[in-house]
Short mmCIF file of C-alpha atoms in Angstrom, two decimals:
data_model
loop_
_atom_site.label_atom_id
_atom_site.label_comp_id
_atom_site.label_asym_id
_atom_site.label_seq_id
_atom_site.Cartn_x
_atom_site.Cartn_y
_atom_site.Cartn_z
CA UNK A 1416 148.94 127.07 120.51
CA UNK A 1417 146.04 128.65 121.24
CA UNK A 1418 143.71 127.52 124.74
CA UNK A 1419 142.63 124.25 124.72
CA UNK A 1420 138.82 124.07 125.10
CA UNK A 1421 137.19 121.38 127.94
CA UNK A 1422 134.42 120.79 125.17
CA UNK A 1423 137.30 119.16 122.96
CA UNK A 1424 139.36 117.45 125.79
CA UNK A 1425 135.47 115.69 126.71
CA UNK A 1426 135.59 114.88 123.49
CA UNK A 1427 139.09 113.57 123.01
CA UNK A 1428 138.68 111.53 125.78
CA UNK A 1429 134.72 110.25 124.18
CA UNK A 1430 136.59 109.24 121.03
CA UNK A 1431 139.69 107.74 122.84
CA UNK A 1432 136.54 105.23 125.09
CA UNK A 1433 134.96 104.09 122.55
CA UNK A 1434 137.64 104.15 119.53
CA UNK A 1435 134.77 105.45 117.72
CA UNK A 1436 133.54 109.06 116.14
CA UNK A 1437 129.88 107.42 116.12
CA UNK A 1438 129.88 106.03 119.28
CA UNK A 1439 131.58 109.11 121.02
CA UNK A 1440 128.94 111.33 118.96
CA UNK A 1441 126.12 109.32 120.31
CA UNK A 1442 127.54 109.46 123.94
CA UNK A 1443 127.76 112.92 123.45
CA UNK A 1444 124.40 113.74 122.08
CA UNK A 1445 126.44 115.51 118.94
CA UNK A 1446 126.83 114.71 115.25
CA UNK A 1447 129.47 112.93 114.17
CA UNK A 1448 130.89 115.90 111.94
CA UNK A 1449 130.82 117.92 115.02
CA UNK A 1450 132.97 115.01 117.21
CA UNK A 1451 135.25 114.98 114.29
CA UNK A 1452 135.79 119.06 113.87
CA UNK A 1453 136.06 119.06 117.68
CA UNK A 1454 139.10 115.89 117.37
CA UNK A 1455 140.47 118.13 114.58
CA UNK A 1456 140.67 121.30 115.65
CA UNK A 1457 142.52 119.76 118.91
CA UNK A 1458 145.02 118.30 117.07
CA UNK A 1459 145.35 121.83 115.32
CA UNK A 1460 145.29 123.38 118.36
CA UNK A 1461 148.39 121.37 119.81
CA UNK A 1462 150.00 120.49 116.40
CA UNK A 1463 149.78 116.91 116.46
CA UNK A 1464 148.00 114.17 115.57
CA UNK A 1465 146.26 112.17 118.25
CA UNK A 1466 144.86 109.32 116.71
CA UNK A 1467 145.77 106.83 113.84
CA UNK A 1468 142.58 106.50 111.89
CA UNK A 1469 142.00 102.79 110.55
CA UNK A 1470 139.12 100.53 109.07
CA UNK A 1471 139.32 98.80 112.97
CA UNK A 1472 138.92 102.09 114.68
CA UNK A 1473 140.27 105.38 116.30
CA UNK A 1474 143.54 104.52 117.96
CA UNK A 1475 145.72 106.63 120.18
CA UNK A 1476 149.03 108.03 118.68
CA UNK A 1477 152.12 108.07 120.97
CA UNK A 1478 151.28 111.73 122.11
CA UNK A 1479 147.69 110.80 122.00
CA UNK A 1480 147.99 108.13 124.62
CA UNK A 1481 149.97 111.21 126.58
CA UNK A 1482 147.16 113.57 126.65
CA UNK A 1483 145.08 110.90 127.73
CA UNK A 1484 146.05 111.22 131.37
CA UNK A 1485 146.16 115.21 131.26
CA UNK A 1486 142.44 115.16 130.04
CA UNK A 1487 141.36 112.73 132.29
CA UNK A 1488 142.93 114.92 135.21
CA UNK A 1489 141.16 117.99 133.42
CA UNK A 1490 137.85 116.42 133.51
CA UNK A 1491 138.32 115.09 137.25
CA UNK A 1492 138.82 118.79 138.03
CA UNK A 1493 135.70 119.43 135.55
CA UNK A 1494 133.99 117.59 138.07
CA UNK A 1495 134.96 118.48 141.42
CA UNK A 1496 133.91 122.26 140.17
CA UNK A 1497 130.51 121.25 138.94
CA UNK A 1498 130.06 119.46 142.42
CA UNK A 1499 131.52 122.00 144.71
CA UNK A 1500 130.70 125.18 142.61
CA UNK A 1501 128.06 124.25 139.70
CA UNK A 1502 124.60 125.63 141.07
CA UNK A 1503 122.64 122.23 140.17
CA UNK A 1504 120.19 124.35 138.90
CA UNK A 1505 122.73 125.43 135.75
CA UNK A 1506 123.57 122.27 135.00
CA UNK A 1507 122.85 121.25 131.69
CA UNK A 1508 123.93 117.64 130.75
CA UNK A 1509 122.35 114.43 129.26
CA UNK A 1510 121.65 111.73 131.17
CA UNK A 1511 121.15 108.32 129.24
CA UNK A 1512 119.04 106.23 131.67
CA UNK A 1513 117.87 102.90 131.69
CA UNK A 1514 115.53 100.84 133.27
CA UNK A 1515 113.96 97.63 134.18
CA UNK A 1516 110.14 97.51 133.18
CA UNK A 1517 109.31 96.82 137.24
CA UNK A 1518 110.79 100.18 138.19
CA UNK A 1519 109.24 101.68 134.61
CA UNK A 1520 105.29 100.27 135.93
CA UNK A 1521 106.65 102.04 139.58
CA UNK A 1522 108.29 104.45 140.45
CA UNK A 1523 110.06 105.75 137.53
CA UNK A 1524 107.74 109.14 137.15
CA UNK A 1525 108.34 110.00 140.74
CA UNK A 1526 112.46 109.63 140.01
CA UNK A 1527 112.36 111.64 136.63
CA UNK A 1528 110.60 114.08 138.25
CA UNK A 1529 112.73 114.84 141.10
CA UNK A 1530 115.44 114.96 138.63
CA UNK A 1531 114.43 117.47 136.71
CA UNK A 1532 113.34 119.61 139.83
CA UNK A 1533 116.97 119.52 141.22
CA UNK A 1534 118.71 119.49 137.54
CA UNK A 1535 115.65 121.53 135.42
CA UNK A 1536 118.23 121.82 132.53
CA UNK A 1537 118.79 118.50 132.74
CA UNK A 1538 117.99 116.18 129.62
CA UNK A 1539 117.37 113.02 130.18
CA UNK A 1540 117.12 109.73 127.03
CA UNK A 1541 114.86 106.95 128.93
CA UNK A 1542 115.57 103.20 127.87
CA UNK A 1543 113.37 99.99 129.34
CA UNK A 1544 114.72 96.83 128.81
CA UNK A 1545 115.73 93.36 130.29
CA UNK A 1546 118.26 93.54 133.14
CA UNK A 1547 120.75 91.50 130.96
CA UNK A 1548 120.76 94.11 128.16
CA UNK A 1549 120.89 96.81 130.39
CA UNK A 1550 124.34 95.69 131.85
CA UNK A 1551 126.00 95.14 128.30
CA UNK A 1552 124.70 98.88 127.97
CA UNK A 1553 126.09 99.98 130.43
CA UNK A 1554 129.51 98.39 130.19
CA UNK A 1555 129.17 99.20 126.39
CA UNK A 1556 129.03 103.45 128.04
CA UNK A 1557 125.84 103.27 125.80
CA UNK A 1558 123.95 104.41 128.93
CA UNK A 1559 125.08 106.24 132.11
CA UNK A 1560 123.03 105.00 134.83
CA UNK A 1561 120.79 101.71 135.04
CA UNK A 1562 117.65 100.60 137.65
CA UNK A 1563 118.33 96.57 136.82
CA UNK A 1564 118.67 93.67 138.47
CA UNK A 1565 121.89 94.16 140.37
CA UNK A 1566 124.09 94.50 141.69
CA UNK A 1567 126.20 94.81 138.72
CA UNK A 1568 129.50 92.98 139.44
CA UNK A 1569 132.52 94.41 137.43
CA UNK A 1570 135.67 96.16 138.79
CA UNK A 1571 134.33 99.44 136.52
CA UNK A 1572 130.69 99.49 138.44
CA UNK A 1573 129.47 101.46 141.32
CA UNK A 1574 126.36 100.13 142.69
CA UNK A 1575 123.84 102.02 144.94
CA UNK A 1576 121.95 98.91 146.46
CA UNK A 1577 117.78 100.03 146.64
CA UNK A 1578 115.25 98.19 148.33
CA UNK A 1579 114.48 94.53 147.79
CA UNK A 1580 110.93 94.11 145.75
CA UNK A 1581 108.65 91.96 147.09
CA UNK A 1582 106.92 89.24 145.04
CA UNK A 1583 103.24 87.78 145.89
CA UNK A 1584 100.88 85.52 144.63
CA UNK A 1585 98.05 86.96 142.47
CA UNK A 1586 95.28 84.78 140.83
CA UNK A 1587 92.06 86.07 139.46
CA UNK A 1588 88.75 86.40 141.70
CA UNK A 1589 86.30 83.92 141.68
CA UNK A 1590 85.63 81.18 144.09
CA UNK A 1591 86.28 80.80 147.94
CA UNK A 1592 89.40 82.44 148.81
CA UNK A 1593 90.50 79.33 150.66
CA UNK A 1594 90.30 77.03 147.66
CA UNK A 1595 93.85 75.89 147.13
CA UNK A 1596 95.70 76.89 143.60
CA UNK A 1597 97.33 73.62 142.45
CA UNK A 1598 100.38 75.49 140.37
CA UNK A 1599 101.19 72.18 138.42
CA UNK A 1600 98.55 72.47 136.88
CA UNK A 1601 97.75 75.91 136.02
CA UNK A 1602 99.91 78.34 133.76
CA UNK A 1603 101.99 80.40 135.16
CA UNK A 1604 102.86 84.51 134.05
CA UNK A 1605 106.41 85.81 134.84
CA UNK A 1606 109.16 87.59 133.89
CA UNK A 1607 110.76 87.29 130.26
CA UNK A 1608 112.79 84.08 129.96
CA UNK A 1609 116.53 85.17 129.85
CA UNK A 1610 115.91 86.85 133.68
CA UNK A 1611 117.25 86.35 136.52
CA UNK A 1612 113.13 86.04 138.48
CA UNK A 1613 112.88 83.38 135.71
CA UNK A 1614 115.22 81.28 135.86
CA UNK A 1615 115.02 81.12 139.69
CA UNK A 1616 110.92 80.48 139.58
CA UNK A 1617 111.66 77.73 136.87
CA UNK A 1618 114.40 75.94 138.99
CA UNK A 1619 112.32 76.25 142.05
CA UNK A 1620 108.65 75.16 140.82
CA UNK A 1621 111.19 72.32 138.53
CA UNK A 1622 112.03 71.04 141.90
CA UNK A 1623 108.12 70.95 143.63
CA UNK A 1624 106.33 69.40 140.97
CA UNK A 1625 108.92 68.81 138.00
CA UNK A 1626 109.27 69.60 134.28
CA UNK A 1627 105.73 69.50 133.59
CA UNK A 1628 104.80 73.36 134.73
CA UNK A 1629 103.40 75.99 132.31
CA UNK A 1630 104.97 79.10 132.48
CA UNK A 1631 104.36 81.78 130.24
CA UNK A 1632 107.41 84.46 130.31
CA UNK A 1633 106.83 87.49 128.73
CA UNK A 1634 108.91 90.70 128.91
CA UNK A 1635 106.28 92.79 129.91
CA UNK A 1636 104.80 93.04 133.18
CA UNK A 1637 101.74 94.48 131.87
CA UNK A 1638 100.90 91.53 129.83
CA UNK A 1639 101.72 89.71 132.81
CA UNK A 1640 98.76 91.51 135.13
CA UNK A 1641 95.84 91.15 132.36
CA UNK A 1642 96.29 87.40 132.14
CA UNK A 1643 96.04 87.07 135.60
CA UNK A 1644 93.11 89.17 135.80
CA UNK A 1645 91.23 87.53 132.74
CA UNK A 1646 92.05 84.68 134.71
CA UNK A 1647 94.26 82.65 131.90
CA UNK A 1648 97.25 82.51 134.58
CA UNK A 1649 98.45 82.60 138.21
CA UNK A 1650 101.52 84.61 138.39
CA UNK A 1651 104.57 85.17 141.10
CA UNK A 1652 104.81 89.69 140.87
CA UNK A 1653 105.90 92.49 142.61
CA UNK A 1654 103.54 93.64 145.12
CA UNK A 1655 104.22 96.91 144.68
CA UNK A 1656 102.35 96.76 140.80
CA UNK A 1657 100.16 94.33 141.70
CA UNK A 1658 98.15 96.46 145.07
CA UNK A 1659 96.19 98.63 143.00
CA UNK A 1660 94.39 96.09 140.97
CA UNK A 1661 93.91 93.96 144.39
CA UNK A 1662 92.30 97.40 145.85
CA UNK A 1663 89.86 97.39 142.69
CA UNK A 1664 89.20 93.79 143.56
CA UNK A 1665 90.85 92.90 139.84
CA UNK A 1666 93.25 90.18 141.67
CA UNK A 1667 93.78 88.44 144.82
CA UNK A 1668 96.64 87.30 146.78
CA UNK A 1669 96.85 83.79 147.45
CA UNK A 1670 99.29 81.27 149.18
CA UNK A 1671 100.76 78.18 147.72
CA UNK A 1672 102.74 77.95 151.15
CA UNK A 1673 105.96 79.40 149.49
CA UNK A 1674 107.09 82.60 147.75
CA UNK A 1675 109.79 83.35 145.59
CA UNK A 1676 112.27 85.20 147.21
CA UNK A 1677 112.40 89.30 146.78
CA UNK A 1678 113.96 91.37 143.40
CA UNK A 1679 117.30 93.00 144.60
CA UNK A 1680 117.92 95.80 142.18
CA UNK A 1681 120.83 98.20 142.00
CA UNK A 1682 121.20 101.67 140.85
CA UNK A 1683 124.61 101.03 138.73
CA UNK A 1684 126.82 103.26 137.16
CA UNK A 1685 130.29 103.42 136.13
CA UNK A 1686 133.13 104.03 138.54
CA UNK A 1687 135.75 106.22 135.81
CA UNK A 1688 135.18 108.87 134.55
CA UNK A 1689 134.02 109.89 138.38
CA UNK A 1690 130.75 111.91 137.54
CA UNK A 1691 129.07 113.72 140.16
CA UNK A 1692 125.61 113.70 138.22
CA UNK A 1693 125.33 110.65 137.52
CA UNK A 1694 126.39 110.25 142.00
CA UNK A 1695 124.13 111.97 143.19
CA UNK A 1696 121.25 110.50 140.72
CA UNK A 1697 122.06 107.28 141.69
CA UNK A 1698 121.80 108.17 145.20
CA UNK A 1699 118.07 109.83 144.66
CA UNK A 1700 117.06 106.77 142.94
CA UNK A 1701 117.76 105.12 146.18
CA UNK A 1702 115.94 107.73 148.36
CA UNK A 1703 112.78 107.59 146.14
CA UNK A 1704 112.48 103.84 146.02
CA UNK A 1705 112.59 103.66 149.96
CA UNK A 1706 109.68 106.14 149.49
#
C-alpha cells in the first residue's frame, strides 16, 4: 500500500457525505474528473472498492464505511494542525459564504476585507439570498458559512449570535414632521414575502388595522428604500441602512406609536466536520458587526 494522501481522504469524505461526485466537486472547488480520479487513486492505494456506484448515488461499501471513521479522525487532526501550527497567512482554501441582503448592504465589505487581511490566500465565493434559502444551502453543505436571520435550530449547526439590527419607520421628506402617518392608508415597503420580517410585520399590521393594509414585499432592500424615497410608500427598514439617506435629507423617520422588533442575525456553520477557518470567520463576523 502506498502512502495515503490527505487530499484523497478529504475528497473521499466529501463524496461520502454528499453521496455525489458532482456535489463533492462543487464543495471542494474541483472538477468532477479530479474528484473521480482522487477516489480511484485512493481505492487503488487501499486495494479495495470504497463505493457502490448506482443511479441513486455513491454509497459506501463495508470497507468504505470503516475508512470513514478513520478519515474523519485524519480531518480532525488536520484541523488541529491548521489551528495551532499553520500560519494564517498560508491558509489556501475556498470558503463559500452566504449572506442575507441586510448584511450585504451594510458590513459585508468590511468583513471580507478583514478575512483577506487575516487569510491573504483565502478564496471567497459569496452568494446573497433570503435567509430561508441560505438555511437550506447550509444544511445541504452548499455553503460553509451563512450570515442570516437566525439562529439556525438544527443539531448539526453551530451559531454565533450577532448584534440585533434595529428597525425604524421611514417616509419621504415633505409636509410637517408632526403630521401623523396613517399606516392603513399608505403602501408599506418591506422584506420579501417568504421571510420572517415580512410575516411578523404583516401580523402586527393585521392586528392593528385589519386585512386591508397594502404591503409591497421585495427581495431587494434597495428597491424598498427607493420606493420610500420616491414617496410611493413608507417602510419599517434597518436604521443602519437608512441613516445615510436620512442624513442627506432623502428620508425622514417617523413614529406611528410602535415599531417592529429588531432583526436577530447569526453566523451559522456546520459543527461537523469542525473547521478552525470557518469558526474563526464566524467570530470575525461578530466582531465586525459590533463595530
